């Protein structure tokens, strides 16, 4: 029998990457991409005071404008992070700005925060919270995170991040401030401990009632830079870290003709650095903050590895682009097999 999901993924891989992306968002938003099965109870886990049906989230940047949040949750993600959204609409960098490095199971992107802006973003999310005919609000089937960024020009992080938190706090199960995209000039400088402290203070003062707050970090900082950031995050009331965003590094192992394109590299070549950063932060963290690991996750074994290293949850992006929604069934099956091989009865038990 023809597997519609797999055939669609095969066709999408043959299109220009941005056209394929647009089509994928459209079909997921309209429920045409299928529905995941209910998750095995062994995959259920708790973090950030929230309950997750499984630990595999969709990383930010796939649904930047919150157009397909419910459909993405229905595919079987354990949580969905939408955004990055900026205060004002902006077009991002000129095309081409998205490159598949198929030989390397990787992507390079220099999208540059193409965003519909916060007003349209909130309009797109609002229907999720509207009561149905019976007066009931039907939330998405998994927690929803909202990832916040700043405009390329005319931005003031001390004003913009608190304002964005204010606009999105009613819609978000958690909020991420993105300080790590390599495609917005100056953004990554905000990771410096003193600047981070000022941003966190501004958010905390304006919105003490905010949902859990996470900070997403780059993999390209020097190893010794992570300790002061972690300390500042804890002191500033942050609830979790996402480790990591894409890298500017270009490992010598890359084969694809696109390997010299400017932008952030994701997928398999990011695995080693994303693991290393998780390892070093996890050791210092001693379970004080929730850690979400992102970068080059391709198998159930990768997921269990990150969870054993101290991650509470994981996120995928590049693997989802290459395999489509079927990747979720595969990853969950593999994770359950790996757990059984390691004698782990449930993820909840692993975290105790
Ligand atoms: C095309 C593309 C766009 C992305 N856009 C964003 C973004 O807007 N905000 C963000 O925080 N991360 C963004 N990311 C980074 C991902 O969320 C993720 O952290 C990174 O790709 C590593 O995971 P992966 O190796 O599974 O892809 C983007 C990644 C890709 C490939």
PDB file of C-alpha atoms in Angstrom, residues 66-174:
ATOM      1  CA  UNK A  66       2.681  29.664  14.930  1.00  0.00           C
ATOM      2  CA  UNK A  67       0.680  28.492  11.946  1.00  0.00           C
ATOM      3  CA  UNK A  68       0.651  24.756  12.624  1.00  0.00           C
ATOM      4  CA  UNK A  69       1.057  24.337  16.376  1.00  0.00           C
ATOM      5  CA  UNK A  70      -1.922  22.023  16.989  1.00  0.00           C
ATOM      6  CA  UNK A  71      -1.170  19.926  13.893  1.00  0.00           C
ATOM      7  CA  UNK A  72       2.464  19.521  14.962  1.00  0.00           C
ATOM      8  CA  UNK A  73       1.442  18.384  18.448  1.00  0.00           C
ATOM      9  CA  UNK A  74      -0.983  15.916  16.831  1.00  0.00           C
ATOM     10  CA  UNK A  75       1.875  14.345  14.830  1.00  0.00           C
ATOM     11  CA  UNK A  76       3.157  12.941  18.126  1.00  0.00           C
ATOM     12  CA  UNK A  77       5.745  15.435  19.360  1.00  0.00           C
ATOM     13  CA  UNK A  78       6.060  15.473  23.154  1.00  0.00           C
ATOM     14  CA  UNK A  79       6.127  19.268  22.956  1.00  0.00           C
ATOM     15  CA  UNK A  80       6.350  21.927  20.264  1.00  0.00           C
ATOM     16  CA  UNK A  81       8.442  25.097  20.392  1.00  0.00           C
ATOM     17  CA  UNK A  82       7.115  27.752  18.035  1.00  0.00           C
ATOM     18  CA  UNK A  83       8.993  30.923  16.946  1.00  0.00           C
ATOM     19  CA  UNK A  84      11.458  32.558  16.897  1.00  0.00           C
ATOM     20  CA  UNK A  85       9.107  35.534  16.795  1.00  0.00           C
ATOM     21  CA  UNK A  86      10.390  39.115  16.696  1.00  0.00           C
ATOM     22  CA  UNK A  87       8.581  42.288  17.876  1.00  0.00           C
ATOM     23  CA  UNK A  88       8.086  43.744  14.382  1.00  0.00           C
ATOM     24  CA  UNK A  89       7.641  41.764  11.137  1.00  0.00           C
ATOM     25  CA  UNK A  90      10.870  41.322   9.175  1.00  0.00           C
ATOM     26  CA  UNK A  91      11.708  39.438   5.991  1.00  0.00           C
ATOM     27  CA  UNK A  92      14.959  37.782   7.129  1.00  0.00           C
ATOM     28  CA  UNK A  93      17.955  37.383   4.830  1.00  0.00           C
ATOM     29  CA  UNK A  94      17.697  37.216   1.029  1.00  0.00           C
ATOM     30  CA  UNK A  95      17.195  33.780  -0.548  1.00  0.00           C
ATOM     31  CA  UNK A  96      18.756  31.304  -0.967  1.00  0.00           C
ATOM     32  CA  UNK A  97      19.270  30.999   2.800  1.00  0.00           C
ATOM     33  CA  UNK A  98      18.469  27.339   3.523  1.00  0.00           C
ATOM     34  CA  UNK A  99      20.705  24.517   2.260  1.00  0.00           C
ATOM     35  CA  UNK A 100      20.372  20.755   2.594  1.00  0.00           C
ATOM     36  CA  UNK A 101      23.722  19.019   3.051  1.00  0.00           C
ATOM     37  CA  UNK A 102      22.246  15.616   2.259  1.00  0.00           C
ATOM     38  CA  UNK A 103      25.578  13.734   2.199  1.00  0.00           C
ATOM     39  CA  UNK A 104      26.258  15.009   5.714  1.00  0.00           C
ATOM     40  CA  UNK A 105      22.726  14.557   7.121  1.00  0.00           C
ATOM     41  CA  UNK A 106      22.887  18.281   7.895  1.00  0.00           C
ATOM     42  CA  UNK A 107      21.421  21.688   7.090  1.00  0.00           C
ATOM     43  CA  UNK A 108      22.983  25.141   6.883  1.00  0.00           C
ATOM     44  CA  UNK A 109      20.568  28.031   7.405  1.00  0.00           C
ATOM     45  CA  UNK A 110      20.945  31.776   7.491  1.00  0.00           C
ATOM     46  CA  UNK A 111      17.215  32.554   7.626  1.00  0.00           C
ATOM     47  CA  UNK A 112      17.865  35.623   9.835  1.00  0.00           C
ATOM     48  CA  UNK A 113      14.646  35.499  11.905  1.00  0.00           C
ATOM     49  CA  UNK A 114      12.102  35.854   9.106  1.00  0.00           C
ATOM     50  CA  UNK A 115       9.045  36.596  11.251  1.00  0.00           C
ATOM     51  CA  UNK A 116       5.462  37.761  10.862  1.00  0.00           C
ATOM     52  CA  UNK A 117       5.984  39.859  14.010  1.00  0.00           C
ATOM     53  CA  UNK A 118       4.358  39.486  17.407  1.00  0.00           C
ATOM     54  CA  UNK A 119       0.910  40.918  16.496  1.00  0.00           C
ATOM     55  CA  UNK A 120       0.256  38.388  13.718  1.00  0.00           C
ATOM     56  CA  UNK A 121       1.906  35.610  15.760  1.00  0.00           C
ATOM     57  CA  UNK A 122      -0.574  36.144  18.618  1.00  0.00           C
ATOM     58  CA  UNK A 123      -3.469  36.257  16.150  1.00  0.00           C
ATOM     59  CA  UNK A 124      -2.330  32.899  14.756  1.00  0.00           C
ATOM     60  CA  UNK A 125      -2.193  31.367  18.246  1.00  0.00           C
ATOM     61  CA  UNK A 126      -5.424  32.817  19.596  1.00  0.00           C
ATOM     62  CA  UNK A 127      -7.796  30.219  18.002  1.00  0.00           C
ATOM     63  CA  UNK A 128      -6.078  27.502  20.077  1.00  0.00           C
ATOM     64  CA  UNK A 129      -7.462  29.180  23.170  1.00  0.00           C
ATOM     65  CA  UNK A 130     -10.971  29.961  21.915  1.00  0.00           C
ATOM     66  CA  UNK A 131     -13.794  27.964  23.556  1.00  0.00           C
ATOM     67  CA  UNK A 132     -15.490  25.420  21.258  1.00  0.00           C
ATOM     68  CA  UNK A 133     -19.280  24.987  20.807  1.00  0.00           C
ATOM     69  CA  UNK A 134     -19.508  23.457  24.288  1.00  0.00           C
ATOM     70  CA  UNK A 135     -17.654  26.363  25.852  1.00  0.00           C
ATOM     71  CA  UNK A 136     -14.526  24.215  26.386  1.00  0.00           C
ATOM     72  CA  UNK A 137     -10.994  25.272  25.458  1.00  0.00           C
ATOM     73  CA  UNK A 138      -9.208  22.304  23.874  1.00  0.00           C
ATOM     74  CA  UNK A 139      -5.516  22.850  24.410  1.00  0.00           C
ATOM     75  CA  UNK A 140      -2.939  21.286  22.082  1.00  0.00           C
ATOM     76  CA  UNK A 141      -2.163  17.648  22.895  1.00  0.00           C
ATOM     77  CA  UNK A 142       1.325  18.535  24.184  1.00  0.00           C
ATOM     78  CA  UNK A 143       2.964  21.514  25.930  1.00  0.00           C
ATOM     79  CA  UNK A 144       3.719  24.539  23.726  1.00  0.00           C
ATOM     80  CA  UNK A 145       6.852  26.649  24.074  1.00  0.00           C
ATOM     81  CA  UNK A 146       7.271  30.084  22.506  1.00  0.00           C
ATOM     82  CA  UNK A 147      10.733  31.194  21.387  1.00  0.00           C
ATOM     83  CA  UNK A 148      11.432  34.955  21.423  1.00  0.00           C
ATOM     84  CA  UNK A 149      13.995  36.985  19.473  1.00  0.00           C
ATOM     85  CA  UNK A 150      14.751  40.571  18.558  1.00  0.00           C
ATOM     86  CA  UNK A 151      14.666  42.473  15.278  1.00  0.00           C
ATOM     87  CA  UNK A 152      17.800  42.892  13.213  1.00  0.00           C
ATOM     88  CA  UNK A 153      17.585  46.692  13.442  1.00  0.00           C
ATOM     89  CA  UNK A 154      16.197  49.139  15.996  1.00  0.00           C
ATOM     90  CA  UNK A 155      16.081  46.613  18.816  1.00  0.00           C
ATOM     91  CA  UNK A 156      16.568  47.098  22.546  1.00  0.00           C
ATOM     92  CA  UNK A 157      16.822  43.706  24.278  1.00  0.00           C
ATOM     93  CA  UNK A 158      16.029  45.193  27.705  1.00  0.00           C
ATOM     94  CA  UNK A 159      12.705  46.478  26.378  1.00  0.00           C
ATOM     95  CA  UNK A 160      11.924  43.945  23.643  1.00  0.00           C
ATOM     96  CA  UNK A 161      12.300  40.665  25.566  1.00  0.00           C
ATOM     97  CA  UNK A 162      10.072  41.791  28.491  1.00  0.00           C
ATOM     98  CA  UNK A 163       7.495  43.161  26.017  1.00  0.00           C
ATOM     99  CA  UNK A 164       7.446  39.852  24.102  1.00  0.00           C
ATOM    100  CA  UNK A 165       7.093  37.885  27.348  1.00  0.00           C
ATOM    101  CA  UNK A 166       4.108  40.096  28.204  1.00  0.00           C
ATOM    102  CA  UNK A 167       2.481  39.441  24.829  1.00  0.00           C
ATOM    103  CA  UNK A 168       2.958  35.659  24.890  1.00  0.00           C
ATOM    104  CA  UNK A 169       2.731  34.619  28.543  1.00  0.00           C
ATOM    105  CA  UNK A 170      -0.981  33.758  28.313  1.00  0.00           C
ATOM    106  CA  UNK A 171      -0.335  31.375  25.405  1.00  0.00           C
ATOM    107  CA  UNK A 172       2.876  29.647  26.440  1.00  0.00           C
ATOM    108  CA  UNK A 173       3.511  26.602  28.645  1.00  0.00           C
ATOM    109  CA  UNK A 174       7.082  27.834  28.667  1.00  0.00           C
TER     110      UNK A 174
END
